Structures are given as C-alpha cells and as structure tokens.
Short mmCIF file of C-alpha atoms in Angstrom, two decimals:
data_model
loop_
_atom_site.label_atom_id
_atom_site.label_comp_id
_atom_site.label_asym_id
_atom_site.label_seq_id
_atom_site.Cartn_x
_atom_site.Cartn_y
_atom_site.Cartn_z
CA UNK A 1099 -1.75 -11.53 -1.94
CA UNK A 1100 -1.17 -14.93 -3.07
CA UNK A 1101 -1.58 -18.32 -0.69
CA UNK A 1102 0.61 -20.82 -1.33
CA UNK A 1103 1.19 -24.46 0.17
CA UNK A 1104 4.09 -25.24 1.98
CA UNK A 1105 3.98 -28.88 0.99
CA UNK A 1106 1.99 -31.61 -0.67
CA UNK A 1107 0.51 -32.67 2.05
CA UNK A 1108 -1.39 -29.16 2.27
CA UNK A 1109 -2.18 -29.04 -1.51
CA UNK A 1110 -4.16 -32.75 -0.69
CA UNK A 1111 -5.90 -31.23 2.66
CA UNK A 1112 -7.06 -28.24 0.99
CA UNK A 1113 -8.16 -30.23 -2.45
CA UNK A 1114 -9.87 -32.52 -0.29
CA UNK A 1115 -12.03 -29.35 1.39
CA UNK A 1116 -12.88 -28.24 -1.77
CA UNK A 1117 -13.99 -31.64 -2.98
CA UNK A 1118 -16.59 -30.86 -0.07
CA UNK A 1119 -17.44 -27.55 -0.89
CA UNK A 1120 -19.90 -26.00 -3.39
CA UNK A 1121 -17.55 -25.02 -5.76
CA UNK A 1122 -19.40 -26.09 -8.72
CA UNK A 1123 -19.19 -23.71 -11.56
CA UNK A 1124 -16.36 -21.58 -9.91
CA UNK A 1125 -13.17 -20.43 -10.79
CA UNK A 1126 -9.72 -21.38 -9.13
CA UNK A 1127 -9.67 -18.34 -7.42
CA UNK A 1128 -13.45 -18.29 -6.29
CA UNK A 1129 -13.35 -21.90 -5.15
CA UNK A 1130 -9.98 -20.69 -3.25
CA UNK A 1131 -11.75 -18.03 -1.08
CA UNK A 1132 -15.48 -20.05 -0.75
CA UNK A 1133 -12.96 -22.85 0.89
CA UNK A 1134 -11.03 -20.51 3.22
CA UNK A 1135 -13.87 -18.34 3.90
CA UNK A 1136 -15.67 -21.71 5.55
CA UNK A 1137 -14.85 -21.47 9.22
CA UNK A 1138 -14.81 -25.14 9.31
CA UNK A 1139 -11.89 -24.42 7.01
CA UNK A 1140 -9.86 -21.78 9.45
CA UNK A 1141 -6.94 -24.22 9.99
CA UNK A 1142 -6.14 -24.73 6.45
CA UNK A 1143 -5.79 -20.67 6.49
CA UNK A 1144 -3.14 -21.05 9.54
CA UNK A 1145 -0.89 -23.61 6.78
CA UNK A 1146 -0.48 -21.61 4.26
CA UNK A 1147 2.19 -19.74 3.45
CA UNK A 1148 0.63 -16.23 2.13
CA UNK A 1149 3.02 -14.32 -0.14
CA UNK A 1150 2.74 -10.39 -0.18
CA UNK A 1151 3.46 -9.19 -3.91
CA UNK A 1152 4.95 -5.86 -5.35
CA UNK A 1153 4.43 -4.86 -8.85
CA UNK A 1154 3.98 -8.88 -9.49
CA UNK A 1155 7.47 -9.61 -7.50
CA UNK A 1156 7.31 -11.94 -4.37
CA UNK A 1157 8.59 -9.77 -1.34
CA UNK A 1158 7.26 -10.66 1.79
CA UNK A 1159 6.15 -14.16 3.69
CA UNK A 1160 3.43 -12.86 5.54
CA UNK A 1161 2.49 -13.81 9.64
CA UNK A 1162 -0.13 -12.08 11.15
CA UNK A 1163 0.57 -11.55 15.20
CA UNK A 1164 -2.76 -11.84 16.46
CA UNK A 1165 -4.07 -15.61 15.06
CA UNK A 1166 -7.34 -13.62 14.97
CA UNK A 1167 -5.99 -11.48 11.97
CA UNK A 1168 -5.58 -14.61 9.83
CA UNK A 1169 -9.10 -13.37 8.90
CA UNK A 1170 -8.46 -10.02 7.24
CA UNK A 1171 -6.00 -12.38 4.99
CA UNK A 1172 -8.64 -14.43 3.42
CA UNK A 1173 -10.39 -11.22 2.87
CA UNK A 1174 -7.74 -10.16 1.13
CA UNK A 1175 -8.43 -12.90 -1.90
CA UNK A 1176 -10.66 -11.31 -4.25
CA UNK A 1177 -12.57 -13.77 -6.47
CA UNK A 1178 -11.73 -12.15 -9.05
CA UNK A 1179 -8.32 -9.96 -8.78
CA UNK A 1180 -7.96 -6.32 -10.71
CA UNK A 1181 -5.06 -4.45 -11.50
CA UNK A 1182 -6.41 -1.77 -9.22
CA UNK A 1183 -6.52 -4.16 -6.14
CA UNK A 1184 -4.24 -2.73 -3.29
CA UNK A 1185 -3.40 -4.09 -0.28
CA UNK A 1186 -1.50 -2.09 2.68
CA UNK A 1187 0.59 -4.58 5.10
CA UNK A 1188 1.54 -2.72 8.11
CA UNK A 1189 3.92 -4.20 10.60
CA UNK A 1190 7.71 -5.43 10.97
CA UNK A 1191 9.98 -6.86 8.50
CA UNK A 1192 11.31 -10.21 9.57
CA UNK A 1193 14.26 -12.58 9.32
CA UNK A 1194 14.42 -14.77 6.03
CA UNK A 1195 12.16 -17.66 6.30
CA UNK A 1196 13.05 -20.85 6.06
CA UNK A 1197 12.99 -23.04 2.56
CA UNK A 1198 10.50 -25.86 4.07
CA UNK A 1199 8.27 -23.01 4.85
CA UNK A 1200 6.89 -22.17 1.79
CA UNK A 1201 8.02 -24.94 -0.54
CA UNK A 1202 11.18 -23.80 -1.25
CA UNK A 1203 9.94 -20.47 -1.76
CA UNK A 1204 12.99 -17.95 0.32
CA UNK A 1205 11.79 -14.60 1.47
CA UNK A 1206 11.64 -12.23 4.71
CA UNK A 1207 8.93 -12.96 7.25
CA UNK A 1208 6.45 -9.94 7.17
CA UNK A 1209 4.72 -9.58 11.08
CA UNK A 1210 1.59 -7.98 10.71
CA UNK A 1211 -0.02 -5.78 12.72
CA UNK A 1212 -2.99 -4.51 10.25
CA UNK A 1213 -4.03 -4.88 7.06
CA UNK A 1214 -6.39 -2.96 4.77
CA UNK A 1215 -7.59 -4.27 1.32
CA UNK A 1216 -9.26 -1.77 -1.05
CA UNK A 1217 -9.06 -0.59 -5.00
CA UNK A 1218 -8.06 2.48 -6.11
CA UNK A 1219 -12.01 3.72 -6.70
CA UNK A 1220 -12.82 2.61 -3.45
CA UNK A 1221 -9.96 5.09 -2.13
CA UNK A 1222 -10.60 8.16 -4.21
CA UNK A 1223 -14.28 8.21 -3.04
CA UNK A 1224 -13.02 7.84 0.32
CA UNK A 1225 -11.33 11.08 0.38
CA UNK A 1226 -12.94 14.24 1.20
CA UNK A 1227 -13.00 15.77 -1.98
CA UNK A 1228 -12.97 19.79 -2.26
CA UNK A 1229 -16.19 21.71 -3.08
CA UNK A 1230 -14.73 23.58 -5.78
CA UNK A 1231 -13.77 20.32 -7.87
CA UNK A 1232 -16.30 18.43 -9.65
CA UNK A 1233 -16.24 14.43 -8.55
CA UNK A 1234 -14.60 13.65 -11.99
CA UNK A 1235 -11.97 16.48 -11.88
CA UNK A 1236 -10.50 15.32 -8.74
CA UNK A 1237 -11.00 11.64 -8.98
CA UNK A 1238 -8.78 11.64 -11.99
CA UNK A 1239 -6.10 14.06 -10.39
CA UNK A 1240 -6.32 11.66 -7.26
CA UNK A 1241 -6.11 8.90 -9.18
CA UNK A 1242 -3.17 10.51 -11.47
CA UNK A 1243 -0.76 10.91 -8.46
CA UNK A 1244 -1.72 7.68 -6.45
CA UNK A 1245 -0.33 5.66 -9.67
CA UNK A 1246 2.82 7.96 -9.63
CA UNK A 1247 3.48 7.58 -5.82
CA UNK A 1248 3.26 3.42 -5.62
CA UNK A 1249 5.23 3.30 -8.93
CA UNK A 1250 8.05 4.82 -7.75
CA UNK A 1251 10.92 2.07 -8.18
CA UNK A 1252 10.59 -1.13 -6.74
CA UNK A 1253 8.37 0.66 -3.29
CA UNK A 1254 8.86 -2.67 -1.13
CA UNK A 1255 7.82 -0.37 2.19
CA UNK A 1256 11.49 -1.35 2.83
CA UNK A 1257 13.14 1.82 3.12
CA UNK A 1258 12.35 5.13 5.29
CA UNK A 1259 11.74 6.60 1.63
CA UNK A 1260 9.38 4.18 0.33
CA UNK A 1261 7.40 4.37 4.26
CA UNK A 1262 7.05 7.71 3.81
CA UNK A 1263 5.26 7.67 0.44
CA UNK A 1264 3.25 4.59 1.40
CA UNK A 1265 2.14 6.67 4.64
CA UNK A 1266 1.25 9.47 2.49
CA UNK A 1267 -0.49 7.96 -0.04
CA UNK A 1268 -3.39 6.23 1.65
CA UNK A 1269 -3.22 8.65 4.79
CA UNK A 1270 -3.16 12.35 3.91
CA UNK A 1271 -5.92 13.82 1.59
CA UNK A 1272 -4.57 17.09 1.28
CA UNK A 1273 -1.91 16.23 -1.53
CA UNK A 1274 -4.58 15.02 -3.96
CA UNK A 1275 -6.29 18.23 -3.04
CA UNK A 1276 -3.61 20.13 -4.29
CA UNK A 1277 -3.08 17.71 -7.01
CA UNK A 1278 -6.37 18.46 -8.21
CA UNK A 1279 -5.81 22.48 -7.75
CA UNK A 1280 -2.51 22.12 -9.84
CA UNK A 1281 -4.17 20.53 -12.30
CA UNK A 1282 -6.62 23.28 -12.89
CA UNK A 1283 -4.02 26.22 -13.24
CA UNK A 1284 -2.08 23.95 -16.01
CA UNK A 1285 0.32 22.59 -13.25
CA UNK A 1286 1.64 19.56 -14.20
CA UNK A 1287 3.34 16.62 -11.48
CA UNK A 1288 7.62 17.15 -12.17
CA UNK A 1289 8.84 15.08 -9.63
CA UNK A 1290 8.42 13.82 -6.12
CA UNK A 1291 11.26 13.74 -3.67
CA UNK A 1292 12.41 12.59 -0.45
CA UNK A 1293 15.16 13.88 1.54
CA UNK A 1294 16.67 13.30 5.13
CA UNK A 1295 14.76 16.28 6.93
CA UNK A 1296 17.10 18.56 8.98
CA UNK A 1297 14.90 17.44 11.91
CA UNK A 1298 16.32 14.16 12.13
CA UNK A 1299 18.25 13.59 14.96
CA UNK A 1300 16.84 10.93 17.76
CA UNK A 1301 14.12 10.39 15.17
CA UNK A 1302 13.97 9.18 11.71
CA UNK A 1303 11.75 12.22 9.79
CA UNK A 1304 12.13 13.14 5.71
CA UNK A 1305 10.58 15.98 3.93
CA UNK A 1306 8.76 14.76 0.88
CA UNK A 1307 8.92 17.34 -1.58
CA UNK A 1308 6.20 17.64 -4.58
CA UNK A 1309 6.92 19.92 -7.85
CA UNK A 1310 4.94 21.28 -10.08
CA UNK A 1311 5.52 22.42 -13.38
CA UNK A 1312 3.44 24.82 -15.74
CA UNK A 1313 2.96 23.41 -18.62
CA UNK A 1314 3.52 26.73 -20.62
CA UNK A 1315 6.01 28.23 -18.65
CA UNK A 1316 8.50 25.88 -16.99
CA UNK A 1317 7.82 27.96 -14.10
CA UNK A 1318 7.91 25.53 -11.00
CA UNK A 1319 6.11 25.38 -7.75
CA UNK A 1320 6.93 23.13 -4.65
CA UNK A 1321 5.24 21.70 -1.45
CA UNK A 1322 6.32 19.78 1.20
CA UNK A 1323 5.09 17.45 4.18
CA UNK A 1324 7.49 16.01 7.08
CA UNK A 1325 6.94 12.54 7.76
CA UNK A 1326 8.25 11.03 11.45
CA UNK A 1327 9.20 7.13 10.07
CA UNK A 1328 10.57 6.27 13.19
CA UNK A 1329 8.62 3.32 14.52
CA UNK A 1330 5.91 0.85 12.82
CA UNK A 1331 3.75 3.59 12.52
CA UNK A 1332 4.53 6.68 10.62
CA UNK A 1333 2.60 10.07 11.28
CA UNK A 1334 2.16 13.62 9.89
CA UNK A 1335 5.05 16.42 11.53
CA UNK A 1336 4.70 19.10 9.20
CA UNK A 1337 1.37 19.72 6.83
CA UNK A 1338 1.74 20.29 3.13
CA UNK A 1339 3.58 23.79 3.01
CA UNK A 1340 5.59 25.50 0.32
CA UNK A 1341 9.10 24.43 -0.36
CA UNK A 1342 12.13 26.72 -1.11
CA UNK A 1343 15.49 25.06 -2.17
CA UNK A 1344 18.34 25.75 0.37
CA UNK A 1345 21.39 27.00 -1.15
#
C-alpha cells in the first residue's frame, strides 16, 4: 500500500502536520504513519490517493465505502515494510480514475469493502496446524505453497482465476495440510490449475486442481476444491477431494 498526494497542495498540508509532529529521529515511512495515525490528522488520510500494489506494479486506486474504513488503511503502512507484508483488498473493481486524482497517476478505482493486513508468519501460525507435523515441518510446507499460489502471473484479483486462488490462499487451511502431508511421502508441488467447473451455469464456480509429483517416481497425485466466484465474496462448494482427469 502506498499513499500518494494528489497535488501540491496536499504534499504542503501534510509536510506542514509533520512539521508539528514528533517525528524527530524517524524515518520517511515512520513519520508517514505517526502523522496519519494522529486523529487530528484523519482528513489528510481522506486526500490521499492510496495505491494498492502487485508484485511492485501499481494496480488499483483504492476507496474505502464506509469513511470509517479509511482507518484499516493507515494501518496498513508499516513503519518499516517487509517483503513478506501482505495485504488482502476485498471489494469491487472500479471505473478508471481520473488523472487529477492522483497526480497524473491513471488506474481503476478499487471499492473496498474489507481489508486485512498481515505477513506471511503471522498467517502460517494462524492456521490450525495438524498434530502429526512438527511446527517447523508445516510452517515451511505452508509457507512453500503460499509463495507459489500469489506468484502465479501477474494475480491482480482481476480474473475469476486469480479470485479463486486469492480465496484459497488466506481462507482454506486444509491445502497446506496436505501440502505438508505431500511433503512427507516425497511429494513434490507440479502444478496448480484452474478450470471452468462443469457446475457453472447461473453461477461462476472453477475447480482448482493441485498435483503432486513423487520425486522418485513421476508418479502423480491430484486434489481438487470448487470455488463459487460469483459475487464479491467467494466461498468453499466442494472440499479438497481427489481429482481424476476426464477423458
């Protein structure tokens, strides 16, 4: 997440309110939240222009719905920003903005409805972990396929694809549980892919479909779980079950 001023005017107004701060000793970035943080300071929050980032590309303008959610976007500046930092934006892509809104600066409105800021440690300790995995055997499993499933190219949360994996990424334990269980019988991730589920009709649902591959033997095991992408707010149709390839 990266604030950004609309116009010089802004830049002054906020360099002015940190003139009054205690910033002494602090870094851009520290002084940046201490500033917004002050509720004296709330309006300056409300001007600017608060660009959503994906793998360091600018992709959304971001506009929270409720005015009162302007808060959980100043969380969302760290003090000091990691590589691990993740923030999940969920709401309604937009029309383009306009260039005077963000200096120039041309991108699609993002509405938001919620927004949850986290790292990636914060995450795998957040999942209920299985008791026949030690905490560092399935942390790194967990932590091996949440890399692979926000890598996948150019995951803007822009297609039903890219929903789907977002959804099941921060909302369904059970794949890093089996992650972690492939791991220990020499299974190794092959792929992950989506495909138009033969549910789809009225709604909008894809199977997701994990491989495995033994490392040894090329033999290949696969899972699935249906996702229903319809509307803002994707949910779980189908658990994780095996897979067989339709001929």
């Amino acid at each position: 997440m990266v604030p950004r001023f609309p116009s010089l005017s802004v830049e002054k107004e906020f360099a002015q309110a940190t003139g009054r701060a205690d910033a002494n000793g602090l870094t851009d970035r520290e002084a940046l939240r201490t500033v917004l943080t002050d509720r004296a300071n709330r309006y300056l929050a409300r001007q600017l222009a608060w660009v959503f980032t994906v793998e360091g590309q600018e992709t959304y303008l971001l506009v929270p719905r409720d005015p009162a959610d302007f808060e959980l976007l100043i969380e969302s500046v760290r003090p000091t920003p990691r590589a691990t930092d993740i923030d999940v934006i969920i709401g309604v892509r937009g029309p383009l903005a306009p260039p005077e809104y963000a200096n120039g600066l041309v991108l699609p409105f993002g509405l938001v409805d919620q927004i949850f800021s986290f790292d990636v440690d914060a995450l795998i300790s957040s999942l209920p972990r299985p008791e026949d995995r030690s905490p560092e055997q399935f942390g790194s499993a967990a932590e091996d396929l949440f890399a692979r499933l926000v890598q996948i190219a150019d995951n803007a949360g822009a297609t039903d694809e890219h929903r789907a994996l977002n959804f099941l990424a921060v909302r369904y334990p059970r794949i890093y549980h089996q992650m972690a269980e492939a791991f220990t019988r020499n299974f190794a991730l092959a792929s992950v892919r989506v495909r138009p589920s033969r549910l789809s009709g009225v709604r909008r649902i894809s199977d997701v479909v994990f491989t495995w591959r033994h490392r040894e033997t090329d033999v290949e095991e696969s899972f699935f779980v249906r996702v229903d992408h319809t509307e803002e707010f994707p949910f779980l149709v189908t658990g994780l079950s095996p897979y067989l390839e339709r001929l």
